[in-house]
Coordinates of C-alpha atoms in Angstrom, one line a residue:
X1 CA 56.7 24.2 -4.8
X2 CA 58.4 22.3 -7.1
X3 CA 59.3 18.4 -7.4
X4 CA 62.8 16.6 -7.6
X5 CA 62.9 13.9 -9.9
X6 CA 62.1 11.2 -7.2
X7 CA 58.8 12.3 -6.8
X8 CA 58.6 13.4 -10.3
X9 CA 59.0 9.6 -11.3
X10 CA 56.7 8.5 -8.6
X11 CA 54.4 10.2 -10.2
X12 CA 51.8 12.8 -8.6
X13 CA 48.1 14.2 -8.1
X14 CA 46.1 12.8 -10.3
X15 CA 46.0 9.0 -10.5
X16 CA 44.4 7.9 -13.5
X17 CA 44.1 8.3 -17.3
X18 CA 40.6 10.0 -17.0
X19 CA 41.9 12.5 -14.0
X20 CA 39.7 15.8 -14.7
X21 CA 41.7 19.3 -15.1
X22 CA 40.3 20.1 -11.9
X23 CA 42.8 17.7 -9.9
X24 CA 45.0 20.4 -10.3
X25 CA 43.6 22.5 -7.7
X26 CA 42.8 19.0 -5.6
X27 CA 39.3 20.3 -4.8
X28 CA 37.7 17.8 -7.3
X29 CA 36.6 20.7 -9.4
X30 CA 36.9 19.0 -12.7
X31 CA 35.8 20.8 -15.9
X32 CA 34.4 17.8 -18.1
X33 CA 31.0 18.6 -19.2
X34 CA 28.3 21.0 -20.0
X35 CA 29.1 24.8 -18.5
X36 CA 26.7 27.7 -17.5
X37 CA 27.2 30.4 -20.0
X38 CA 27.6 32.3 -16.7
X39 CA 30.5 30.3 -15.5
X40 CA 32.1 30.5 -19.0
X41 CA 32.1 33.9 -18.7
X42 CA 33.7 34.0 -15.4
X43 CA 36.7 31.9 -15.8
X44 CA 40.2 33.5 -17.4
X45 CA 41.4 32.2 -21.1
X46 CA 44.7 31.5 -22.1
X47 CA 45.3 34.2 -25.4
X48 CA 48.3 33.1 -27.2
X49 CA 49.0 29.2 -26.7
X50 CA 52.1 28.2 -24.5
X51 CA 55.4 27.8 -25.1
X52 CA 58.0 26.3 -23.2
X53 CA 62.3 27.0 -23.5
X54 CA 65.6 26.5 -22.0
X55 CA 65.0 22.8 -22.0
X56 CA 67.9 21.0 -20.3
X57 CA 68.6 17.5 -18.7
X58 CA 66.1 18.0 -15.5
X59 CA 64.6 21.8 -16.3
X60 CA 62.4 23.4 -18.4
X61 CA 60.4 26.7 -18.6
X62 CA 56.9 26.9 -19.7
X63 CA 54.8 30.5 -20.8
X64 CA 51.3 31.6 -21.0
X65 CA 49.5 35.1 -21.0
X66 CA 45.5 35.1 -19.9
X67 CA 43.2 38.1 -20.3
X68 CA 42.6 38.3 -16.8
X69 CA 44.4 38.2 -13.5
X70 CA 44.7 34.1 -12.9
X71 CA 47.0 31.9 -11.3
X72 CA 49.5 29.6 -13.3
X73 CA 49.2 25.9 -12.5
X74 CA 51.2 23.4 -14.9
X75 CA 50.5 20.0 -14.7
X76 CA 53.4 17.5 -15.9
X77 CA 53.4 13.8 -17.1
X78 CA 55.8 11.7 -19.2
X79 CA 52.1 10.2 -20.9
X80 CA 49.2 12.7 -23.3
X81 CA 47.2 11.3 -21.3
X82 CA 47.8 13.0 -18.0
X83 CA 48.0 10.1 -16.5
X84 CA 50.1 10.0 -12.7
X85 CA 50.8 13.7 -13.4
X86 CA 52.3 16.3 -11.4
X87 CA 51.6 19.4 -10.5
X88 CA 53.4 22.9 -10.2
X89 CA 52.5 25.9 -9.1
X90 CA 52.9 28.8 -11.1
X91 CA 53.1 32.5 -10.9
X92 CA 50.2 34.7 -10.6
X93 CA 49.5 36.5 -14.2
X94 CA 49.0 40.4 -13.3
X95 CA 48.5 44.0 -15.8
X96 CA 52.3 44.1 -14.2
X97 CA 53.6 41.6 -16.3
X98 CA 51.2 42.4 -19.5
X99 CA 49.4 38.8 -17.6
X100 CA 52.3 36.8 -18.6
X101 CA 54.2 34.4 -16.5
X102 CA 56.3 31.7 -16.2
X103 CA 56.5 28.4 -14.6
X104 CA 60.1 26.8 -13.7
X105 CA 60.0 23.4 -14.2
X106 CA 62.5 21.2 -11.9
X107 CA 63.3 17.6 -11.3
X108 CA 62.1 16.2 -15.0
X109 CA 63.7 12.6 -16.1
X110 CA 66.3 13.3 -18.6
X111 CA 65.9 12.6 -22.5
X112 CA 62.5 12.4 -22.0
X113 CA 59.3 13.3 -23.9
X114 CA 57.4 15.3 -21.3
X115 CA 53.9 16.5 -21.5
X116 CA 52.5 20.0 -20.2
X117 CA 49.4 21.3 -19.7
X118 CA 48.6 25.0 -18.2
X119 CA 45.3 25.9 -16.4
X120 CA 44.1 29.2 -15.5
X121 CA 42.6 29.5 -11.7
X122 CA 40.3 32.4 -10.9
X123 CA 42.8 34.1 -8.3
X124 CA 39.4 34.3 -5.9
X125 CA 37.2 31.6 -6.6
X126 CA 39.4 28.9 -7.3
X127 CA 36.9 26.2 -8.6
X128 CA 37.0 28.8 -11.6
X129 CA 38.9 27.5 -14.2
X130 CA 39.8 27.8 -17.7
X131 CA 40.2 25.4 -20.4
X132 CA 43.3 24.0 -20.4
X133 CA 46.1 24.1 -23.1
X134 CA 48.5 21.5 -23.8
X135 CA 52.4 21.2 -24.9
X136 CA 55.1 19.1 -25.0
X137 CA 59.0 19.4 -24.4
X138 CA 61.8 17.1 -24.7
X139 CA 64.6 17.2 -22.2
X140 CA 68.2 17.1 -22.7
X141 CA 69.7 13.1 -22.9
X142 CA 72.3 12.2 -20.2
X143 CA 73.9 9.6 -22.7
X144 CA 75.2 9.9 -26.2
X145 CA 71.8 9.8 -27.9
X146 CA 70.8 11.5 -31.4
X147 CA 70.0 14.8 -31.3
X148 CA 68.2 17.1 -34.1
X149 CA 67.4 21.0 -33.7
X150 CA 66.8 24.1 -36.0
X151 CA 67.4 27.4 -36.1
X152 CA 66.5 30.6 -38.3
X153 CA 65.5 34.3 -37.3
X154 CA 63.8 37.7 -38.4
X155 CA 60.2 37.6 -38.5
X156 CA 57.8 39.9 -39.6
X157 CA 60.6 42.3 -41.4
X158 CA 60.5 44.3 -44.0
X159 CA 56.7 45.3 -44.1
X160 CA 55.6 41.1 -44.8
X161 CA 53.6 40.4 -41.7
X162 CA 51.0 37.3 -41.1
X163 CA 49.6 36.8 -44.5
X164 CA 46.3 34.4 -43.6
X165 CA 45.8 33.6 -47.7
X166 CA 49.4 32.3 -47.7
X167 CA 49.4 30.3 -44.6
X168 CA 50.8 33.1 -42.7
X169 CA 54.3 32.0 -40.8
X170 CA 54.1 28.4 -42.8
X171 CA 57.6 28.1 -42.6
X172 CA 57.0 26.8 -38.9
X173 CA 54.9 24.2 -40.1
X174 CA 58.0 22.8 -42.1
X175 CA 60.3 23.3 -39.3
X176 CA 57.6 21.6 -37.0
X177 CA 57.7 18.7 -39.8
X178 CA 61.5 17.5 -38.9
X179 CA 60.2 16.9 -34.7
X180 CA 63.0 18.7 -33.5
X181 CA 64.5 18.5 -29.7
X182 CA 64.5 22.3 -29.6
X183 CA 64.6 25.9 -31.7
X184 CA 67.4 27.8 -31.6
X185 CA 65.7 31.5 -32.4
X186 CA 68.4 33.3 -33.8
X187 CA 67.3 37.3 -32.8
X188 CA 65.0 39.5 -34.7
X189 CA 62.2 37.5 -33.3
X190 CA 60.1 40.9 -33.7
X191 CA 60.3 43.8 -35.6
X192 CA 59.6 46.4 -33.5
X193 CA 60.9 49.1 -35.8
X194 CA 58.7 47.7 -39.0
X195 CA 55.2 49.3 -39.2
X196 CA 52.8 47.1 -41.6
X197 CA 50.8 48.5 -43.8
X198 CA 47.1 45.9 -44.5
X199 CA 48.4 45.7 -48.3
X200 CA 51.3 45.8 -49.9
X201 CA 51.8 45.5 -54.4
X202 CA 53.9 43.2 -55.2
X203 CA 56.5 43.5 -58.2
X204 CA 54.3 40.7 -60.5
X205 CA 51.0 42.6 -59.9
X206 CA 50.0 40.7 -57.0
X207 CA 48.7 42.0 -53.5
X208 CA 50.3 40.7 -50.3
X209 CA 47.7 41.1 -47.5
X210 CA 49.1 41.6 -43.7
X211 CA 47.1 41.2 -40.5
X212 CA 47.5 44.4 -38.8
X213 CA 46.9 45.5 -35.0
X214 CA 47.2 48.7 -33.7
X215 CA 50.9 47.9 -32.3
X216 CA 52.1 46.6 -35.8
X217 CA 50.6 50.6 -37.1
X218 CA 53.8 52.2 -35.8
X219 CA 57.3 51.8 -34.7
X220 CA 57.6 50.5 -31.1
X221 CA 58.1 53.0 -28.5
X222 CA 56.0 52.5 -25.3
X223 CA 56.4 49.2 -22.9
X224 CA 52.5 48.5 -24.5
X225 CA 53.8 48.6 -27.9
X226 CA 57.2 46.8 -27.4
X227 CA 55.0 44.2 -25.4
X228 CA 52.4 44.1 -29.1
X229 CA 55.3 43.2 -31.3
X230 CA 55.4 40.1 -29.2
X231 CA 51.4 39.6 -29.5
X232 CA 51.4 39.9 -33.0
X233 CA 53.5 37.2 -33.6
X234 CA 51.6 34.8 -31.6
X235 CA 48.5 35.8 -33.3
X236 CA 49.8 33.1 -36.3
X237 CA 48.5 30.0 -36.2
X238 CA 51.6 28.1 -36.9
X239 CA 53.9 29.3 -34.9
X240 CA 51.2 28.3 -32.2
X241 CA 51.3 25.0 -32.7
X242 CA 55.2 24.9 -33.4
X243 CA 55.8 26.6 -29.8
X244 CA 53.8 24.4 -28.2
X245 CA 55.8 21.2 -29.2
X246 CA 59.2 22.3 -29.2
X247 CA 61.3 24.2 -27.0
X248 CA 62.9 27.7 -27.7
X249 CA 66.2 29.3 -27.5
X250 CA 66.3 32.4 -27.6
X251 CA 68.6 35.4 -28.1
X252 CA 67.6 39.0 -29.4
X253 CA 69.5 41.2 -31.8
X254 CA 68.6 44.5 -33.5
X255 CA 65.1 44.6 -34.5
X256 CA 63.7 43.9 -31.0
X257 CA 64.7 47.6 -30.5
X258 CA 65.0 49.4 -33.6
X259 CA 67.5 48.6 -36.5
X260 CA 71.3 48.1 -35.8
X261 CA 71.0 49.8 -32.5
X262 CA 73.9 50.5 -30.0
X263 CA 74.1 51.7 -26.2
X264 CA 74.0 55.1 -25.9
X265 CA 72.8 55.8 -29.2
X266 CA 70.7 58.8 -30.0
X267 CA 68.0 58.4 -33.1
X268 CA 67.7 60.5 -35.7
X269 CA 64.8 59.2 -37.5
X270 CA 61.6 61.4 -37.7
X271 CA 59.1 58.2 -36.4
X272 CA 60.5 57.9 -33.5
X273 CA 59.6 60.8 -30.8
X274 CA 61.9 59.0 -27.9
X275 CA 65.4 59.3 -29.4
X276 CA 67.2 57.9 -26.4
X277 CA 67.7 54.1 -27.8
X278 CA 68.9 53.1 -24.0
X279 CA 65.3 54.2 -22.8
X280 CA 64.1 52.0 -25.6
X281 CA 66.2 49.3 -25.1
X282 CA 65.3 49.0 -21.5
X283 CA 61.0 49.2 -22.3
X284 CA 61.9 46.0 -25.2
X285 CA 64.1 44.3 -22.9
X286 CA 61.2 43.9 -19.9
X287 CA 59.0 43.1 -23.0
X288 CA 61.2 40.3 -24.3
X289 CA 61.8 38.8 -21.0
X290 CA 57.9 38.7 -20.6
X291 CA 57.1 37.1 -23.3
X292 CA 59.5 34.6 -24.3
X293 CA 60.0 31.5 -22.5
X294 CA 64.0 31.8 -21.4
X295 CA 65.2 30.5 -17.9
X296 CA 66.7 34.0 -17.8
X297 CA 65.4 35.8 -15.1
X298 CA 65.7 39.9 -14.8
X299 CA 65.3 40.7 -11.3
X300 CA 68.4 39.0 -10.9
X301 CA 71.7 39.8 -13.1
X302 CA 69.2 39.3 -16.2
X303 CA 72.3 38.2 -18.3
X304 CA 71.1 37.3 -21.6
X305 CA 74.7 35.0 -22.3
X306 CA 74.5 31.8 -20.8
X307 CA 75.3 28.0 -21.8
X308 CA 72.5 25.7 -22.7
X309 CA 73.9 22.1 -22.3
X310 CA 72.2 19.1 -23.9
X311 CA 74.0 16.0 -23.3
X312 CA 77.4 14.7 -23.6
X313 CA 77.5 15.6 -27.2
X314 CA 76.0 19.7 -27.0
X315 CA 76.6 22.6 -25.6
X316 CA 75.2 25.9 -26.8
X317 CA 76.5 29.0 -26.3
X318 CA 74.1 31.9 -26.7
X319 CA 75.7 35.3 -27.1
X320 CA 74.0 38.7 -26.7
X321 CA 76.0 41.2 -29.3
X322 CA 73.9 43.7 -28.3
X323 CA 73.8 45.3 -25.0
X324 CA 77.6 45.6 -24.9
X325 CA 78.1 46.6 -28.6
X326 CA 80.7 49.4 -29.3
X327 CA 79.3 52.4 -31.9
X328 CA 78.9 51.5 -35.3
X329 CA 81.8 53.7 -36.6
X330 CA 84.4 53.0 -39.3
X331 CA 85.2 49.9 -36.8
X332 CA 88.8 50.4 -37.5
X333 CA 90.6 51.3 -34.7
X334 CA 93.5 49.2 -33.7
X335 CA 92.6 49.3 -29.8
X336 CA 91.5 46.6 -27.9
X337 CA 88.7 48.5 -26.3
X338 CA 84.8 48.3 -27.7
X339 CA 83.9 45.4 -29.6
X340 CA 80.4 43.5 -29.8
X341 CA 80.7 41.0 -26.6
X342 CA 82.3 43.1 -24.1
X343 CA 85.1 41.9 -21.6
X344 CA 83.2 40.3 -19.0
X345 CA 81.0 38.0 -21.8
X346 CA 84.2 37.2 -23.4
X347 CA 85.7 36.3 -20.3
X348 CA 82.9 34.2 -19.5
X349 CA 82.6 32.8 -23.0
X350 CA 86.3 31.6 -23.2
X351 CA 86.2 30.1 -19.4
X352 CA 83.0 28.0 -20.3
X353 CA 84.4 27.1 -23.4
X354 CA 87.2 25.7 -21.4
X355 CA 85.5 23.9 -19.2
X356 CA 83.2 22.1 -21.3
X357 CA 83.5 18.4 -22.2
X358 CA 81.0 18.5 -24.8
X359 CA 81.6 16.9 -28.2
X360 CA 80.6 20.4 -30.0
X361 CA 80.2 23.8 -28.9
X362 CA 77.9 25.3 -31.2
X363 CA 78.2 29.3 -30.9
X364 CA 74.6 30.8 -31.3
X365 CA 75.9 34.3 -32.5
X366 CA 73.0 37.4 -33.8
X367 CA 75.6 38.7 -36.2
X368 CA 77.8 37.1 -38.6
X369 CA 81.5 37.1 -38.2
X370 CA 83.1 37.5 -41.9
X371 CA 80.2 39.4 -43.6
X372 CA 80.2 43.0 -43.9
X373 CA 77.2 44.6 -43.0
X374 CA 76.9 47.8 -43.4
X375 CA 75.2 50.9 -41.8
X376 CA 74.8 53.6 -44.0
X377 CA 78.7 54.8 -44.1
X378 CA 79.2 52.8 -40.8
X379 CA 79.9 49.3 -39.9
X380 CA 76.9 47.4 -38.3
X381 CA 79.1 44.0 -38.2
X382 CA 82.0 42.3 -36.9
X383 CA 84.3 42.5 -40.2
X384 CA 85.4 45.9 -40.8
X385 CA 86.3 45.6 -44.5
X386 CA 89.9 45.7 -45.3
X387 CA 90.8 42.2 -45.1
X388 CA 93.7 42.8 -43.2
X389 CA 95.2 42.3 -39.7
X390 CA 92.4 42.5 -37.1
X391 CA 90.8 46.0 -36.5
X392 CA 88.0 47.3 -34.2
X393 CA 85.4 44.2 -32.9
X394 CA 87.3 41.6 -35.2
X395 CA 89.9 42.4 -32.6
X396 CA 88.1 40.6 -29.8
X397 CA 87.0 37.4 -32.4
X398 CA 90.6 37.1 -33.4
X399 CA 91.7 36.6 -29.3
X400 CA 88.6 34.5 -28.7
X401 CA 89.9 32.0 -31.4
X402 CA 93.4 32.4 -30.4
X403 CA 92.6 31.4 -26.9
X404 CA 90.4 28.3 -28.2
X405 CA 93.3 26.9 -30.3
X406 CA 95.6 27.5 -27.5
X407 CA 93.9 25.9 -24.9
X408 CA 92.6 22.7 -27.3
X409 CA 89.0 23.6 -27.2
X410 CA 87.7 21.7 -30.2
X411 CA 84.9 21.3 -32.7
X412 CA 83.1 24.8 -32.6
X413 CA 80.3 25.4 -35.1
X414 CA 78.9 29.0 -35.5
X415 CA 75.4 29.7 -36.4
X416 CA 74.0 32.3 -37.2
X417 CA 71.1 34.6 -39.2
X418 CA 70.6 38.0 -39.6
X419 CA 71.7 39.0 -43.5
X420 CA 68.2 37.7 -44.4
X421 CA 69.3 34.7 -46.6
X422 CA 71.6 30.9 -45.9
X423 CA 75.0 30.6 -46.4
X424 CA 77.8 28.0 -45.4
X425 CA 81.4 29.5 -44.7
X426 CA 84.4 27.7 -44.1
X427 CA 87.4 29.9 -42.3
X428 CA 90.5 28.7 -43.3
X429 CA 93.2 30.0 -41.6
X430 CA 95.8 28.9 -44.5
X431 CA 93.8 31.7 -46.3
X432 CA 94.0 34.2 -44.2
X433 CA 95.3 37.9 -42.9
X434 CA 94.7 36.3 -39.4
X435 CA 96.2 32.4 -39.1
X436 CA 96.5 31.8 -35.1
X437 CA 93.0 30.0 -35.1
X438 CA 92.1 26.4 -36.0
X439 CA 89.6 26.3 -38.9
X440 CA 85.7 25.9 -38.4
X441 CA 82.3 26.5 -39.9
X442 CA 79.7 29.4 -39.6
X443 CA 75.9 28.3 -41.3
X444 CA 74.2 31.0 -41.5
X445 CA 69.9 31.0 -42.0
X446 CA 67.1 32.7 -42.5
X447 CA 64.5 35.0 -42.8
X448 CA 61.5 33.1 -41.1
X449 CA 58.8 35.5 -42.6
X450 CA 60.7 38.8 -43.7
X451 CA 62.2 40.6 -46.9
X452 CA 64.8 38.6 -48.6
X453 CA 68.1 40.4 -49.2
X454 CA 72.0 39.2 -50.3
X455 CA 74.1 38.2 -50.5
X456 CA 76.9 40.3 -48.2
X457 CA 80.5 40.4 -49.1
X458 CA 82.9 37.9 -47.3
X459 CA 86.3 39.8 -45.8
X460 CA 89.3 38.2 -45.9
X461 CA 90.8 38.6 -42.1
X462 CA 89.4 35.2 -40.9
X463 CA 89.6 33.6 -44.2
X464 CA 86.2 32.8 -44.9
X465 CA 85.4 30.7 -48.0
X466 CA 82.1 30.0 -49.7
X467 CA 80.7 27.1 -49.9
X468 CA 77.1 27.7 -50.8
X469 CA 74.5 30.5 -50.4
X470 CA 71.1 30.9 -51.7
X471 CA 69.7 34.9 -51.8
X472 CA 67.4 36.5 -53.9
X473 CA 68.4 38.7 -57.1
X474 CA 66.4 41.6 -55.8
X475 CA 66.6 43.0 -52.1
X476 CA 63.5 43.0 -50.2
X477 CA 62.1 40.3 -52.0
X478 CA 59.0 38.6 -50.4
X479 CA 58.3 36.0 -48.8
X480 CA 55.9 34.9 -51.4
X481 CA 59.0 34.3 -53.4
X482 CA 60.3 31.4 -51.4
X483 CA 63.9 32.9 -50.7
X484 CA 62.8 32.1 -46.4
X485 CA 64.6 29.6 -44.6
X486 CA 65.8 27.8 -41.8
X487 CA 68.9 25.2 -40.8
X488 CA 69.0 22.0 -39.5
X489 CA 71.6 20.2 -37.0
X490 CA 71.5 16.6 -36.1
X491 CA 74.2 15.2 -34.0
X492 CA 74.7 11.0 -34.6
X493 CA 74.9 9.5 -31.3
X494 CA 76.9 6.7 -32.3
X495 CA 79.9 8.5 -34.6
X496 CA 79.3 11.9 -32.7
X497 CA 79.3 13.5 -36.6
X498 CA 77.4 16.7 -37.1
X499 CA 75.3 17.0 -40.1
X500 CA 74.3 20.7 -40.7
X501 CA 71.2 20.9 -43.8
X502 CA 70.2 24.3 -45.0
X503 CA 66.1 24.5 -46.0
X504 CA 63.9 26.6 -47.8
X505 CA 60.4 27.7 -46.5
X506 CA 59.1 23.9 -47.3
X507 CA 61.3 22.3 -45.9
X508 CA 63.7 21.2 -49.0
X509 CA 67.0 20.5 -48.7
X510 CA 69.0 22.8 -50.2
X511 CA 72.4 22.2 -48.9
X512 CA 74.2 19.1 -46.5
X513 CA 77.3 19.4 -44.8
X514 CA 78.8 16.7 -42.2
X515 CA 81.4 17.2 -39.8
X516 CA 83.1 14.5 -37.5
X517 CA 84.6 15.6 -34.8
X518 CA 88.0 16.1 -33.8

């Protein structure tokens, strides 16, 4: 079903730059020319572009969604031209699955450019076929090569949805801009909990338009309406295009549910008529998994925490602070138990840390660790406020970076999003309550397309210093402000140095930072 790299590199069904779409099928059904109006009504159509994720040295995933039941077929070729490419079969795209699917891509070359193009087969009459969609991908390098990716999160927050008159999610066209190797999505990639309203006044007297759909009227409750949150994204142009040339990352965090959610937490909000957040939690889980393009798969251990390698110089370490996050309470209890990670991810987390030989391990976290983010009279975050000794889920940070400066585990780089502007802290353990960690760096990015807030007070435990941030004066400012932005890494292949730039919604730099390693 699927190719190793030998064959990959031999190449594969179709045998020449002019090989029609219908070589996929090898029934010499090809689709160039003129088609019946009957038969265009017959074949399936793919809704919401492609996307591919998890890139790695030899694998890759790629998505689609069609408005009909259709089979998957990927066709993959190191040219645009489709030239000597292979193909793989792919899933068949049911109602069970809201007609999404997945294709697992294995045997690619390694730090290549790879080119992907999805076809829709009629699950009956398989010389019906849609029109095919393209992408692209790069694969992980196997040598010390340069390496560039971004990363932001939150989209569609706040009541600012796809504006059309503003370029709706531009801000993907300026990440698009830098060609990066992939896109590390940061959580809050929906906002299930954020109704839109078709205008919203602005403070100068301005009117900010949305596109609305009838999922995007109402707070996410039902699988449908979890799965529409996804949809409506996709419905931008931009962030079309973007996810067809550059892999994703992804990892969730609050909004995918409802706003700074927990396990066994029971709502009290009057929009919401299922108050059990685990029944909610489960219905936005299955539509996450569905429609974003992670290796992840849930009829196994669907583990959300993994390691993403890319070469001798990365490894990424996506967390999920979610599913094994403690209450939000005072977060002051001097216990070991609760935190945000849970034992069994920390355990993991510290025994891959261990064992990696990558230059940098960059920790993809959904919350902040030195920012205090409140909820209501709770804590939502990590730091708990007193600047003291350790307390609540600072408790399990404080023996994760005990442990990494123990056993030598060097050059870790913390991103993050989630406060809703950018930031650069240094921890510096000469400044701190808590000194039994080597310093390091947390970037934090972001909004994508949602209110503008900031910025959150740093507590002292870790000894977190500011370096630069960049937030709006007012909270909930919009995105037709400017205060939306994204980071950038690039790793040097030569001097292995890590250069870490913090943009606006164009693209500007606002801030550089270069590490070398250690």
């Amino acid at each position: 079903m699927t190719p190793n790299r030998r064959t990959f590199l031999r190449g594969g069904l179709a045998t020449g730059a002019g090989a029609a779409a219908g070589a996929l099928l090898g029934g010499g059904t090809a689709l160039a020319g003129p088609a019946s109006p009957a038969l265009v009504r017959r074949r399936p159509r793919l809704t919401h572009g492609v996307q591919s994720g998890d890139a790695t040295a030899h694998e890759a995933v790629v998505w689609a969604r069609s408005d009909r039941p259709a089979r998957m077929l990927v066709e993959v070729s190191r040219r645009p031209d489709f030239a000597r490419a292979r193909r793989i079969p792919g899933p068949l795209l049911t109602p069970g699955t809201d007609l999404t699917g997945k294709a697992f891509l294995r045997g690619l070359p390694a730090g290549e450019e790879i080119h992907y193009r999805v076809v829709l087969a009629d699950p009956d009459r398989r010389s019906v076929l849609s029109e095919p969609v393209t992408g692209r991908l790069r694969t992980a390098p196997r040598d010390r090569s340069d390496i560039r990716f971004v990363w932001s999160g939150d989209l569609a927050g706040q009541g600012w949805g796809i504006n059309g008159a503003l370029g709706g999610y531009r801000i993907f066209d300026a990440m698009g801009a830098l060609d990066p190797d992939f896109f590390l999505c940061s959580g809050d990639l929906v906002y299930a909990d954020g109704p839109l309203q078709e205008t919203v006044r602005l403070p100068d007297g301005r009117t900010w338009r949305n596109l609305v759909t009838p999922e995007k009227s109402k707070v996410a409750e039902t699988l449908a309406e979890y799965r529409g949150q996804f949809r409506y994204n996709l419905e931008d142009a931009a962030m079309r295009a973007f996810n067809a040339r550059v892999p994703m990352v992804y990892q969730w965090d609050d909004h995918e549910v409802v706003n700074n959610w927990y396990p066994g937490e029971i709502l009290d909000l009057p929009q919401y008529t299922e108050k059990r957040v685990d029944v909610l939690a489960a219905r936005a889980r299955r539509a996450m998994f569905e429609y974003t393009p992670t290796a992840v798969r849930p009829h196994r251990n669907g583990r959300l925490y993994r390691r993403v390698s890319y070469g001798p110089l990365l490894d990424v370490f996506v967390l999920d602070m979610r599913t094994h996050k403690d209450a939000n309470g005072a977060n002051d209890s001097p216990a070991a138990a609760g935190g945000v990670l849970g034992a069994e991810q920390l355990g993991w987390l510290k025994r891959e840390l261990r064992r990696s030989r990558a230059t940098w391990k960059v920790i993809a976290a959904d919350l902040p660790i030195g920012l205090i983010v409140p909820d209501g009279s709770a804590q939502e975050g990590i730091a708990q406020g007193d600047g003291g000794a350790p307390l609540g889920r600072e408790r399990e940070i404080a023996d994760l970076l005990s442990y990494a400066k123990r056993r030598g585990v060097r050059n870790m780089v913390w991103l993050t999003a989630d406060v809703h502007y950018t930031a650069a802290h240094y921890y510096d353990p000469a400044k701190a309550a808590f000194q039994d960690f080597d310093p390091f760096w947390e970037f934090v990015s972001g909004p994508l397309n949602a209110g503008a807030f900031g910025p959150n007070t740093l507590e002292g435990t870790f000894g977190p210093q500011l370096d630069f941030h960049r937030a709006p004066r007012t909270p909930n400012t919009s995105p037709a402000e400017g205060f939306q932005h994204f980071g950038e890494v690039g790793l040097d292949g030569g001097s292995g140095e890590l250069t870490v730039r913090l943009r606006d919604i164009d693209g500007a730099v606002l801030y550089t930072r270069t590490l070398a390693p250690r």
